[in-house]
Coordinates of N, CA and C in Angstrom, one line a residue:
Chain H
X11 N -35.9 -17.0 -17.1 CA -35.9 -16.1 -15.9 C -36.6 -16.8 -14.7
X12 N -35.8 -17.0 -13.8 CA -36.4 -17.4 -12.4 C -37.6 -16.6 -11.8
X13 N -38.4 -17.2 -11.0 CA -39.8 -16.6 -10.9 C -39.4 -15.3 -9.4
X14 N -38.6 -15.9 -9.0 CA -38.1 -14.8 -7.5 C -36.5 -15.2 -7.6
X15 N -35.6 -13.7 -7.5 CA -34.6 -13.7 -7.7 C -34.1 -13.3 -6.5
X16 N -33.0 -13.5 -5.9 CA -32.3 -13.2 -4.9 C -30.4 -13.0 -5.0
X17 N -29.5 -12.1 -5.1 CA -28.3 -11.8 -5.0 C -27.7 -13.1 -3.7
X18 N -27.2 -14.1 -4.3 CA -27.1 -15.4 -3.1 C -26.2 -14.6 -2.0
X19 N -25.1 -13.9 -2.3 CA -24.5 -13.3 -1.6 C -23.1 -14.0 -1.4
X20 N -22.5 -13.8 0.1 CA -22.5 -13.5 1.2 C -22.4 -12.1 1.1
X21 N -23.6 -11.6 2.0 CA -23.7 -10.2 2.4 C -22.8 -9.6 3.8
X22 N -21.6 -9.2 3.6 CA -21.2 -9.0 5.0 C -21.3 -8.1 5.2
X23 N -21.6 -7.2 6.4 CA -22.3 -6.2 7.4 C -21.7 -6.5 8.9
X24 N -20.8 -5.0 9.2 CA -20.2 -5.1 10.4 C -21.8 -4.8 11.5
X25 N -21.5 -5.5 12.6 CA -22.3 -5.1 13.6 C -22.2 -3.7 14.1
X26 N -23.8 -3.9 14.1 CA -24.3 -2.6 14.4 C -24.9 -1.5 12.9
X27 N -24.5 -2.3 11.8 CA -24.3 -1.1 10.2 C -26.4 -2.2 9.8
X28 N -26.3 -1.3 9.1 CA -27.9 -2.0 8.4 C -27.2 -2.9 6.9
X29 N -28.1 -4.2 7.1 CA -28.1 -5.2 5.8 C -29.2 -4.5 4.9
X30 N -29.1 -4.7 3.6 CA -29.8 -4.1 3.0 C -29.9 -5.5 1.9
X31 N -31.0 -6.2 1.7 CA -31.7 -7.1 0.7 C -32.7 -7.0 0.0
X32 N -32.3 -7.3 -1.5 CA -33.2 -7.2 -2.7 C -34.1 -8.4 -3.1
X33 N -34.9 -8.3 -3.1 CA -35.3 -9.4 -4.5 C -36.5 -9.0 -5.5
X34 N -36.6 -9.5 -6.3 CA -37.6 -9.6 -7.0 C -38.1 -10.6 -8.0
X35 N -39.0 -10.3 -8.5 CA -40.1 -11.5 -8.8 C -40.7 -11.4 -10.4
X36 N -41.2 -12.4 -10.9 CA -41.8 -12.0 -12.4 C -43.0 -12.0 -12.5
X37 N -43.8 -12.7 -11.5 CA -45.4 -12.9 -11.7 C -45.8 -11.5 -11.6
X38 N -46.7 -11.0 -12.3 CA -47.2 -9.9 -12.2 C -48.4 -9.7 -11.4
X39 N -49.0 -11.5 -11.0 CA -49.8 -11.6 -10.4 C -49.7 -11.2 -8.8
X40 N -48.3 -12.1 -8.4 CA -48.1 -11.8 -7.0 C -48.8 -11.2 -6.3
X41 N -49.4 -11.6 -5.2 CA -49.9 -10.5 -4.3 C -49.8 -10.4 -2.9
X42 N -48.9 -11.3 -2.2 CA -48.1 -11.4 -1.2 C -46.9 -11.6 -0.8
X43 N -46.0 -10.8 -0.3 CA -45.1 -11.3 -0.1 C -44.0 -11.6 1.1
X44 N -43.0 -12.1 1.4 CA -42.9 -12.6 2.8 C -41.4 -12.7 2.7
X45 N -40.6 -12.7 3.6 CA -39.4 -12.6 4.2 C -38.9 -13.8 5.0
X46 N -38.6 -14.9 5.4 CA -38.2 -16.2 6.0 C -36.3 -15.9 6.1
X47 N -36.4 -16.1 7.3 CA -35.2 -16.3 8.0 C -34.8 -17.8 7.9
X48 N -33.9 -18.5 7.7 CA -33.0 -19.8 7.6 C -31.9 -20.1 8.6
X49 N -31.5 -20.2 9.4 CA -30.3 -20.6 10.1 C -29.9 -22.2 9.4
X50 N -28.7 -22.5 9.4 CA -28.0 -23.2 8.9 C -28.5 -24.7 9.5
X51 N -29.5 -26.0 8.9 CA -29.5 -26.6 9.0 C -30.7 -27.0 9.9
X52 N -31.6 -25.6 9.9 CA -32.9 -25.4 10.6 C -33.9 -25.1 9.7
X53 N -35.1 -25.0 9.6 CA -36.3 -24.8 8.8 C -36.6 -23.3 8.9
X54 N -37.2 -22.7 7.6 CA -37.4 -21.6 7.7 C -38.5 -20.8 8.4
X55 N -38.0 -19.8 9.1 CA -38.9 -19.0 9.9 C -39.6 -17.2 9.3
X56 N -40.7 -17.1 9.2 CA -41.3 -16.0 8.8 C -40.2 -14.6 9.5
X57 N -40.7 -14.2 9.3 CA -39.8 -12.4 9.8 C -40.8 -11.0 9.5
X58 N -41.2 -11.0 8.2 CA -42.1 -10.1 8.0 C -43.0 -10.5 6.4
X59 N -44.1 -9.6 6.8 CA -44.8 -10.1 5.0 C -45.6 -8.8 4.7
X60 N -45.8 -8.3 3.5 CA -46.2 -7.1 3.5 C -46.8 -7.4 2.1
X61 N -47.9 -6.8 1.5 CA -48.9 -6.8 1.1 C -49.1 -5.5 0.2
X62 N -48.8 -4.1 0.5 CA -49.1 -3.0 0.0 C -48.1 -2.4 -0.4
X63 N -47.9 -1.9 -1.4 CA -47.1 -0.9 -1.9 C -46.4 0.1 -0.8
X64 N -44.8 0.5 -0.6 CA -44.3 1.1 0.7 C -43.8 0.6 1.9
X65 N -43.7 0.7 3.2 CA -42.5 0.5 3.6 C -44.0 -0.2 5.0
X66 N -42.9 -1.1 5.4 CA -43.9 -1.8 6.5 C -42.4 -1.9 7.8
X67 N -42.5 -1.7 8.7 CA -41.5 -2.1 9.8 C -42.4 -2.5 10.8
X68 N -40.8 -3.4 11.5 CA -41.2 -4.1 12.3 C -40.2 -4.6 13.3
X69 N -40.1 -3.8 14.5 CA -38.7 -3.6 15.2 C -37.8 -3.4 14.4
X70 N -36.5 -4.3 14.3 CA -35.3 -3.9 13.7 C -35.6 -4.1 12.1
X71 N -36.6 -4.6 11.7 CA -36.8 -4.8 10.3 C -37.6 -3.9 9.6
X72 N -37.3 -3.8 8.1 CA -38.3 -3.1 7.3 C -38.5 -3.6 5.8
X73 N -39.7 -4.2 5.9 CA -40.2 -4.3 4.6 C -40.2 -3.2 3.2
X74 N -39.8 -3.2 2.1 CA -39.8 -2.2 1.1 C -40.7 -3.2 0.1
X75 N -42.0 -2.3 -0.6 CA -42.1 -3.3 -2.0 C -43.1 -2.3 -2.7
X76 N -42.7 -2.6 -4.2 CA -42.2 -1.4 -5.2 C -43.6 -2.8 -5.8
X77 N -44.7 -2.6 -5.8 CA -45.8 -4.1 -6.9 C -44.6 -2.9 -8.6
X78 N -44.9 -2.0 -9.1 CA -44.5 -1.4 -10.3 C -43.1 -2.2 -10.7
X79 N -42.8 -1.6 -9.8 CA -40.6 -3.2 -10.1 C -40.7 -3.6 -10.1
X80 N -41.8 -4.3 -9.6 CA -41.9 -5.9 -9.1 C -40.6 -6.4 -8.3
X81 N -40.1 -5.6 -6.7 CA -39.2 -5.3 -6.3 C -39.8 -5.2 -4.7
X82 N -38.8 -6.2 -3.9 CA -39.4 -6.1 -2.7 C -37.8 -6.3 -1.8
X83 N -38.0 -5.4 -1.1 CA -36.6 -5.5 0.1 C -36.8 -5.7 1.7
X84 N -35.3 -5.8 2.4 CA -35.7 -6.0 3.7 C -34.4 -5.3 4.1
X85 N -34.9 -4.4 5.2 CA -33.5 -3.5 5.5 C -33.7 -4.6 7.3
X86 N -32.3 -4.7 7.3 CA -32.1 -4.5 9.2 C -31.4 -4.3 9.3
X87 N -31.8 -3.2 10.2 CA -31.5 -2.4 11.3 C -30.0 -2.7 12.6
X88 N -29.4 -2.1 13.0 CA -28.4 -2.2 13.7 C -28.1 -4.3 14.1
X89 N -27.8 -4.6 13.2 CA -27.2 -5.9 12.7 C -26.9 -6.2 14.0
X90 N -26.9 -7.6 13.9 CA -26.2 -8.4 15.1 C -25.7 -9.3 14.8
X91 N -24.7 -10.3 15.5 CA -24.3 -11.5 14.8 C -25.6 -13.0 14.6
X92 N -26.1 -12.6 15.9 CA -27.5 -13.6 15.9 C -28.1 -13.2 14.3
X93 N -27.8 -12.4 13.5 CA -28.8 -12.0 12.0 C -28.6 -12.6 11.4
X94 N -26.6 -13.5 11.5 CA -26.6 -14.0 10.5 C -27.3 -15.3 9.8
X95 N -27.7 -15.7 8.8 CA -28.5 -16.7 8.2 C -28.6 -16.4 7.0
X96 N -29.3 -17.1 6.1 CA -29.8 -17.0 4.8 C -31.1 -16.8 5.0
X97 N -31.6 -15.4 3.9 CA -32.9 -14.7 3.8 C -33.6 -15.4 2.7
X98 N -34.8 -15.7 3.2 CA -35.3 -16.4 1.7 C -36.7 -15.4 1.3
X99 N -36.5 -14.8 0.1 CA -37.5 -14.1 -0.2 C -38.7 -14.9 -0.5
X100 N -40.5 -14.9 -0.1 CA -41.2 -15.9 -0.9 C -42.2 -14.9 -1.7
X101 N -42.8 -15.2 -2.1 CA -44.1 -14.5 -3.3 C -45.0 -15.8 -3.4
X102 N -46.1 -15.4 -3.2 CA -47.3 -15.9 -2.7 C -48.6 -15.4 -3.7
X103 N -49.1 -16.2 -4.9 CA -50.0 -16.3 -5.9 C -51.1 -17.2 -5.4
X104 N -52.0 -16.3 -4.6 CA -53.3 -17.4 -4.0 C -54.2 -17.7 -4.9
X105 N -54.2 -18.9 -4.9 CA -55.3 -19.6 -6.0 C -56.5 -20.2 -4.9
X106 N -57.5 -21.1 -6.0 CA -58.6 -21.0 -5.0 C -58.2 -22.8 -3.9
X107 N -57.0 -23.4 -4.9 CA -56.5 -24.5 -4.5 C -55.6 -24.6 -2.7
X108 N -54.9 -23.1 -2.6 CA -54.4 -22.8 -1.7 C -53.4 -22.1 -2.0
X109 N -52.4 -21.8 -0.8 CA -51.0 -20.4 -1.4 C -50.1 -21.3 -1.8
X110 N -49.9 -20.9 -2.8 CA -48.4 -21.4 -3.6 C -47.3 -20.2 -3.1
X111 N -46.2 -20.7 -2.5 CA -45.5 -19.6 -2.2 C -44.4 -19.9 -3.1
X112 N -43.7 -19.3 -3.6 CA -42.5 -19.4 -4.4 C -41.6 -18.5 -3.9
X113 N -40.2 -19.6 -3.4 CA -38.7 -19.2 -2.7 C -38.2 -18.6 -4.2
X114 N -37.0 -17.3 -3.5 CA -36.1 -17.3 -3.9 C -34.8 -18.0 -3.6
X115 N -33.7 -18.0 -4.1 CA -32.8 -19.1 -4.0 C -31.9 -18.3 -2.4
X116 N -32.4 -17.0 -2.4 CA -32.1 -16.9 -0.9 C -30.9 -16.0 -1.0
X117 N -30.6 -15.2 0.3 CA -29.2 -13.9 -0.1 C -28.4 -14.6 1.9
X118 N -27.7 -14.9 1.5 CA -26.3 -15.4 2.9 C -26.0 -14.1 3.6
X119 N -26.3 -13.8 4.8 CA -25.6 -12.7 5.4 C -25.0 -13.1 6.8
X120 N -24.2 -12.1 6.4 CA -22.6 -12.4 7.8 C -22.6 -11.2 8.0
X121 N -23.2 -11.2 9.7 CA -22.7 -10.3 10.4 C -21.4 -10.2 11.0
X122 N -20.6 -9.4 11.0 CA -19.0 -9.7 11.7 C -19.0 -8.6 12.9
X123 N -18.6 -9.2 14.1 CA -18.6 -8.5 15.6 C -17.5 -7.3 15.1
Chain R
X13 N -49.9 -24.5 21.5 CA -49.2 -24.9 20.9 C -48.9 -24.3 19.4
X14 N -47.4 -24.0 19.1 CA -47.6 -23.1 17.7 C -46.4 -23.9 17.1
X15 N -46.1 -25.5 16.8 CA -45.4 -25.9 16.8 C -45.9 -26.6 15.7
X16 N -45.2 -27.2 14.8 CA -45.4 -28.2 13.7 C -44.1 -29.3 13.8
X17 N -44.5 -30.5 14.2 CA -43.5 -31.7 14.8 C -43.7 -32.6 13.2
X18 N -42.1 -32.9 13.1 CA -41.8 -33.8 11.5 C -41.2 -34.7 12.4
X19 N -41.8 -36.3 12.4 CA -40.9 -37.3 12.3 C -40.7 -38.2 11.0
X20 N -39.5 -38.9 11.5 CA -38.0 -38.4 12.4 C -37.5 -37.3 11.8
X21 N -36.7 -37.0 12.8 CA -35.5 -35.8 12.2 C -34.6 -36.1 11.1
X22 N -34.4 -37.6 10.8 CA -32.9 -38.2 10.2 C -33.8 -39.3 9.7
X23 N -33.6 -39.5 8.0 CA -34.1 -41.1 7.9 C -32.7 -41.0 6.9
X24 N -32.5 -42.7 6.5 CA -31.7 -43.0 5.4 C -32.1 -44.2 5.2
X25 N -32.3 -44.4 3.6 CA -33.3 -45.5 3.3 C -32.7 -46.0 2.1
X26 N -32.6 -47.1 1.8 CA -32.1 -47.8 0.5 C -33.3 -47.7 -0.6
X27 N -33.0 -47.9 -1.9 CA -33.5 -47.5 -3.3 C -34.7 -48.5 -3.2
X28 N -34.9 -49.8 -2.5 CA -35.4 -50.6 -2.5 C -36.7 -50.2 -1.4
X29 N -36.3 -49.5 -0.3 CA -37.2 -49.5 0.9 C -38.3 -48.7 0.7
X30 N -39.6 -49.1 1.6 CA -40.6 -48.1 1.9 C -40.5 -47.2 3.0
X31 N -40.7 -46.2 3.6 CA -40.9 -45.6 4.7 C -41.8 -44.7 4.2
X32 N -42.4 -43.9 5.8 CA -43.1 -42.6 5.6 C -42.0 -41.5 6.4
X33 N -42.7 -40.4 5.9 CA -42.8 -39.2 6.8 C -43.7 -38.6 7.3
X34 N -43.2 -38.1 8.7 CA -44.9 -37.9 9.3 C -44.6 -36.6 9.6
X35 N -45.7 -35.7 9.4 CA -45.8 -34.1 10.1 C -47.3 -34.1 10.9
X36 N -47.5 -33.7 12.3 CA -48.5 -33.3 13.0 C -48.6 -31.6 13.4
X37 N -49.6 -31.3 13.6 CA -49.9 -29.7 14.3 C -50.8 -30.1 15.3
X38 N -51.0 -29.2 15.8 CA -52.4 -28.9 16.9 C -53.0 -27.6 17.1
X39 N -52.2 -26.9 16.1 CA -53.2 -25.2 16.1 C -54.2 -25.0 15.4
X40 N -54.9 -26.2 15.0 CA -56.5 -25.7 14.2 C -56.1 -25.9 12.6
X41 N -55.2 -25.6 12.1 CA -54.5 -25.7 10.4 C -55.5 -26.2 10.0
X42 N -55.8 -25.7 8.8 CA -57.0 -26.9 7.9 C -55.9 -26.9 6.5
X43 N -54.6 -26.6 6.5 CA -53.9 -26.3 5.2 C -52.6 -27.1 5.4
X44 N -51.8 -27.9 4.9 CA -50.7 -28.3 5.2 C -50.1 -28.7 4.0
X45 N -48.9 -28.6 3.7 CA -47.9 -28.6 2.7 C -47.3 -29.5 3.4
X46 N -46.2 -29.8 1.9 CA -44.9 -30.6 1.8 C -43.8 -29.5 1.1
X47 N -42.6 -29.3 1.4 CA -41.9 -28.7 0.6 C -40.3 -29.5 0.4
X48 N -40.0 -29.4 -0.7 CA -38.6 -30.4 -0.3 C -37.2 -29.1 -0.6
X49 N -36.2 -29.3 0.0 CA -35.7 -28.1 -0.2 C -34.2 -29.4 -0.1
X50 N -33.5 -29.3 -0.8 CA -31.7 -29.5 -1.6 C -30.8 -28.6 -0.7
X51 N -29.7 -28.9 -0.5 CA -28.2 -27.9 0.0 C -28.3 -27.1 -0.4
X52 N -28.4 -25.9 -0.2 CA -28.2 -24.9 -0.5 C -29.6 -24.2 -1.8
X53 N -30.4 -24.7 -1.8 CA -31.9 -24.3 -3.1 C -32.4 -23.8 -1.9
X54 N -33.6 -23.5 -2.2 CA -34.3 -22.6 -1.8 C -35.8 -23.4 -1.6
X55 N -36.5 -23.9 -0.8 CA -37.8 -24.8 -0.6 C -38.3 -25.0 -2.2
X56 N -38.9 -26.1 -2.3 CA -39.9 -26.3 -3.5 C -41.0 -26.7 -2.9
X57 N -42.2 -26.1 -3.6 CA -43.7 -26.9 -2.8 C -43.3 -28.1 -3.9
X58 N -43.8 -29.3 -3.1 CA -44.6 -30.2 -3.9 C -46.5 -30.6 -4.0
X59 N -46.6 -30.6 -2.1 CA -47.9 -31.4 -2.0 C -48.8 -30.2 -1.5
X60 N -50.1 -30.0 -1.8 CA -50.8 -29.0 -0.9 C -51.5 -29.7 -0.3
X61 N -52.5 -29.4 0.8 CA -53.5 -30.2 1.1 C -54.6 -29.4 1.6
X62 N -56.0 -29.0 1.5 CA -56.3 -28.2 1.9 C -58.0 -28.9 2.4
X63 N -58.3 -28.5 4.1 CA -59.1 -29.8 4.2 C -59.4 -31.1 4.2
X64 N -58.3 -31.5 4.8 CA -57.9 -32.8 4.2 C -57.9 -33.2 2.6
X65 N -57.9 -32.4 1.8 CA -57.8 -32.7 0.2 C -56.8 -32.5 -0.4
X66 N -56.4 -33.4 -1.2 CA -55.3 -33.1 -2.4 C -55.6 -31.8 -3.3
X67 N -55.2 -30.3 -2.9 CA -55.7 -29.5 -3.5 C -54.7 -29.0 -4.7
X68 N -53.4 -28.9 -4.6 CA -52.1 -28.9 -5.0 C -51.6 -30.0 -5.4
X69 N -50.6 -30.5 -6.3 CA -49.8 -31.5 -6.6 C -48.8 -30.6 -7.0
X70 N -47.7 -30.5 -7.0 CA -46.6 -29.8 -8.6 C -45.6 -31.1 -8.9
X71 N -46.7 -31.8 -9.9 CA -46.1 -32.6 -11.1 C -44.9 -33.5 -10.0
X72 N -45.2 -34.2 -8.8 CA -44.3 -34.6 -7.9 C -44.1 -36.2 -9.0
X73 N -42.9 -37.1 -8.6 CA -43.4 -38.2 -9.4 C -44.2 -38.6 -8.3
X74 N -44.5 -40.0 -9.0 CA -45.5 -40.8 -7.6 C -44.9 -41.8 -7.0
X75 N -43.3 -41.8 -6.9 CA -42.9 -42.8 -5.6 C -42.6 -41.7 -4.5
X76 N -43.6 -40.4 -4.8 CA -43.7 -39.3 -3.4 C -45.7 -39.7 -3.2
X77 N -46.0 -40.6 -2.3 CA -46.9 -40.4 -1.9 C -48.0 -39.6 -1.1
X78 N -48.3 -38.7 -1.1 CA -49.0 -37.9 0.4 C -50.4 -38.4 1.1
X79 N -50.2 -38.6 2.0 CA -51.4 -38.7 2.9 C -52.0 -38.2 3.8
X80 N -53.6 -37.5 4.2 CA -53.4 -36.6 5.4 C -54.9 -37.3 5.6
X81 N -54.7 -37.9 6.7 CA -55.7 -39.1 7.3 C -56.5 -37.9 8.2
X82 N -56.5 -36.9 8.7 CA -56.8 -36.2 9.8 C -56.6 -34.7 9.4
X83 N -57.1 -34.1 9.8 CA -57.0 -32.4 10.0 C -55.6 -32.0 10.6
X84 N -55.1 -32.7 11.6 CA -53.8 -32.8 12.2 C -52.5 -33.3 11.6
X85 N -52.9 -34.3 11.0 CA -51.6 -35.1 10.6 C -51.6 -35.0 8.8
X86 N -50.3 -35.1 8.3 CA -49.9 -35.3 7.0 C -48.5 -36.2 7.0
X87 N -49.0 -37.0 6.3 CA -47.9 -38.1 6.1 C -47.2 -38.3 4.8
X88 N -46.1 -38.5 4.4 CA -45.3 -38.5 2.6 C -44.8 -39.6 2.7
X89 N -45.7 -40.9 2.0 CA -45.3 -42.3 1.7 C -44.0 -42.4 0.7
X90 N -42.5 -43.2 1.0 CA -41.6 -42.9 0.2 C -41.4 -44.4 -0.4
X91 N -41.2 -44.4 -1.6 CA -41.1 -46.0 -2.2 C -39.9 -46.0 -3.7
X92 N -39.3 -46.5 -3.6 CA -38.4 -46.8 -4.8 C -37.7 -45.2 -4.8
X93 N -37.0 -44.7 -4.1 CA -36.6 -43.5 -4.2 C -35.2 -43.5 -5.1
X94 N -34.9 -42.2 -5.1 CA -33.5 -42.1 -5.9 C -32.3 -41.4 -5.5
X95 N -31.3 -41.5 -5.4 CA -30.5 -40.8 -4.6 C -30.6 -39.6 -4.9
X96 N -30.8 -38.7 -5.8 CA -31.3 -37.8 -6.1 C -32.4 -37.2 -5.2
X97 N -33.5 -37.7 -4.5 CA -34.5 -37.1 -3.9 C -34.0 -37.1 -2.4
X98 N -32.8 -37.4 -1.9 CA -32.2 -36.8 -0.9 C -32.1 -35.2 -1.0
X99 N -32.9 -35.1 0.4 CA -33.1 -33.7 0.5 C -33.5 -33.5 2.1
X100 N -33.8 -32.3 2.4 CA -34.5 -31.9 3.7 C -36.0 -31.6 3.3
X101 N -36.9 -32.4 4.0 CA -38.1 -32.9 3.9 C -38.9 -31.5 4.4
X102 N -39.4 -30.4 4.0 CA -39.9 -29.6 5.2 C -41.7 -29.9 4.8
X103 N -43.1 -29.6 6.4 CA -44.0 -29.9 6.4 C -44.3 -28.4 7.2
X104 N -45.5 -27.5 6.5 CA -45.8 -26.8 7.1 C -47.2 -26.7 7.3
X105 N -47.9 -25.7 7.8 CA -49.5 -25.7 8.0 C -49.3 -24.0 8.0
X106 N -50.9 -23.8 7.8 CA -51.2 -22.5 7.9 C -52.9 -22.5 7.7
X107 N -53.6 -21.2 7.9 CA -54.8 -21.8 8.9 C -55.6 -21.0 7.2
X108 N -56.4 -21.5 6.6 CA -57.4 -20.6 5.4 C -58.1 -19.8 6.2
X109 N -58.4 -18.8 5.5 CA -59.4 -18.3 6.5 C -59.6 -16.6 5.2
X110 N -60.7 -15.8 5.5 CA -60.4 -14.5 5.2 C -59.2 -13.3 5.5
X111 N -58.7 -13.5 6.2 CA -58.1 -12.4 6.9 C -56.5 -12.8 6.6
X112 N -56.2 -12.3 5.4 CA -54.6 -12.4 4.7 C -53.9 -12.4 5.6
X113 N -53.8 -11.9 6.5 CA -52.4 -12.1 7.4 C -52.3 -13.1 8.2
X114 N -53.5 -14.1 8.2 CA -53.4 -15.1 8.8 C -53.4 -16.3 7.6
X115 N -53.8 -16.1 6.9 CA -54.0 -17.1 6.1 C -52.8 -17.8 5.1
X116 N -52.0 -16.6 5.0 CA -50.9 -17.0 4.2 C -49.6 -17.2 5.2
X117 N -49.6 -17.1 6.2 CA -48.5 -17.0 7.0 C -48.2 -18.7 6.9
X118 N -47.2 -19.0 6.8 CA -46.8 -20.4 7.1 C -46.1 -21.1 8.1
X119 N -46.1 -21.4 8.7 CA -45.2 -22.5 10.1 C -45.2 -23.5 9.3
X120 N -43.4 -23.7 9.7 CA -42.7 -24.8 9.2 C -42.5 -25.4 10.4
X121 N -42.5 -27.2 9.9 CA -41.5 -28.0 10.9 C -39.8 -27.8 10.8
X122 N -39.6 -28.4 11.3 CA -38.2 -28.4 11.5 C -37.5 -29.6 10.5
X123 N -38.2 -30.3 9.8 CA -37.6 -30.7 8.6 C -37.3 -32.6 9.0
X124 N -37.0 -32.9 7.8 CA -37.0 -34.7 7.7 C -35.6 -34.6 6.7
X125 N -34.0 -35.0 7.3 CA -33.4 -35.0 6.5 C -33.1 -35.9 6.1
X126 N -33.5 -36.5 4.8 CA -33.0 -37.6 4.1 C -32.5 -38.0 3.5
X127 N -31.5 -39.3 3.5 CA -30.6 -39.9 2.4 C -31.0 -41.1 1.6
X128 N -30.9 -40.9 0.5 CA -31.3 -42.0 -0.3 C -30.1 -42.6 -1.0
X129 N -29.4 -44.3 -0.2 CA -28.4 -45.1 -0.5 C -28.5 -45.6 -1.9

């Protein structure tokens, strides 16, 4: 079992409709977790990270994370084609060494005008 | 400055050659990573560094060298590579501290893409 799982996709979502992405994780430890945006052939960029049990937003985004599922989502909001990229879910087991973050293998979304 | 700079952007290096990679910050970071990430995978950590210390390793072999001479800079000495360790090199920083929202947040460079002939 992979330690953070992600549906690779392509997720397509007409503009304007909400993306809706899953992932989940095995560590039971986890105790942060984070959202990174990818564009094709660029390094990954943060988007949102949420920590508590429940829903966190943040403009067009929203964090979902279930610690009990061990289940964490990211909804957005009225899509655009600028959205599309690959979403990389990470999970974050802080040791006293520093954060280990662990990628999922990432969900592809296409937004279509 | 909230930037993390990887030189070069592009290396390609024969099985035989040495080179480095270089990553710099200027926002204070006392934490910096190596991550190597493949076509289409998903990042892997290799190196941590925390304080200028080897705080992290994950089982890298050792013709992946790391070095972080400075609070600023982190370097990944490459020697006898394999075509296989062609990959996109990414270097990020993030600042320790108490306050979780700062601490774990990561800034990536923009990456070191390599080919190994």
């Amino acid at each position: 079992q992979k330690e953070v799982e992600q549906n690779s996709g392509p997720l397509s979502v007409p503009e304007g409709a909400i993306a809706s992405l899953n992932c989940t994780y095995s560590d039971r430890g986890s105790q942060s977790f984070f959202w990174y945006r990818q564009y094709s052939g660029k390094s990954p960029e943060l988007i949102m990270f949420i920590y508590s049990n429940g829903d966190k937003e943040d403009g067009r985004f929203t964090a979902q994370l279930n610690k009990a599922s061990q289940y964490v989502s990211l909804l957005i909001r009225d899509s655009q084609p600028s959205d599309s990229a690959t979403y990389l879910c990470a999970v974050n087991r802080v040791k006293a060494a520093g954060n280990k973050l662990t990628f999922g293998g990432g969900t592809r979304v296409l937004v279509k005008p | 400055d909230t930037e993390v700079t990887q030189t070069p952007k592009h290396l390609v290096m024969g099985m035989t050659n040495k080179k480095s990679l270089k990553c710099e910050q200027h926002m204070g970071h006392r934490a910096m990573y190596w991550y190597k990430q493949k076509a289409k995978k998903p990042p892997e950590l290799m190196f941590v560094y925390s304080y200028e210390k080897l705080s992290i390793n994950e089982s890298v072999p050792s013709r992946f060298s790391p070095e972080c001479p400075n609070s600023s800079l982190l370097n990944l000495h490459l020697h006898a590579l394999q075509p296989e360790d062609s990959a996109l090199y990414l270097c990020a920083s993030s600042q320790p501290g108490r306050e979780r929202a700062t601490n774990e947040k990561l800034f990536f460079g923009s990456g070191t893409q390599l080919s190994v002939l």
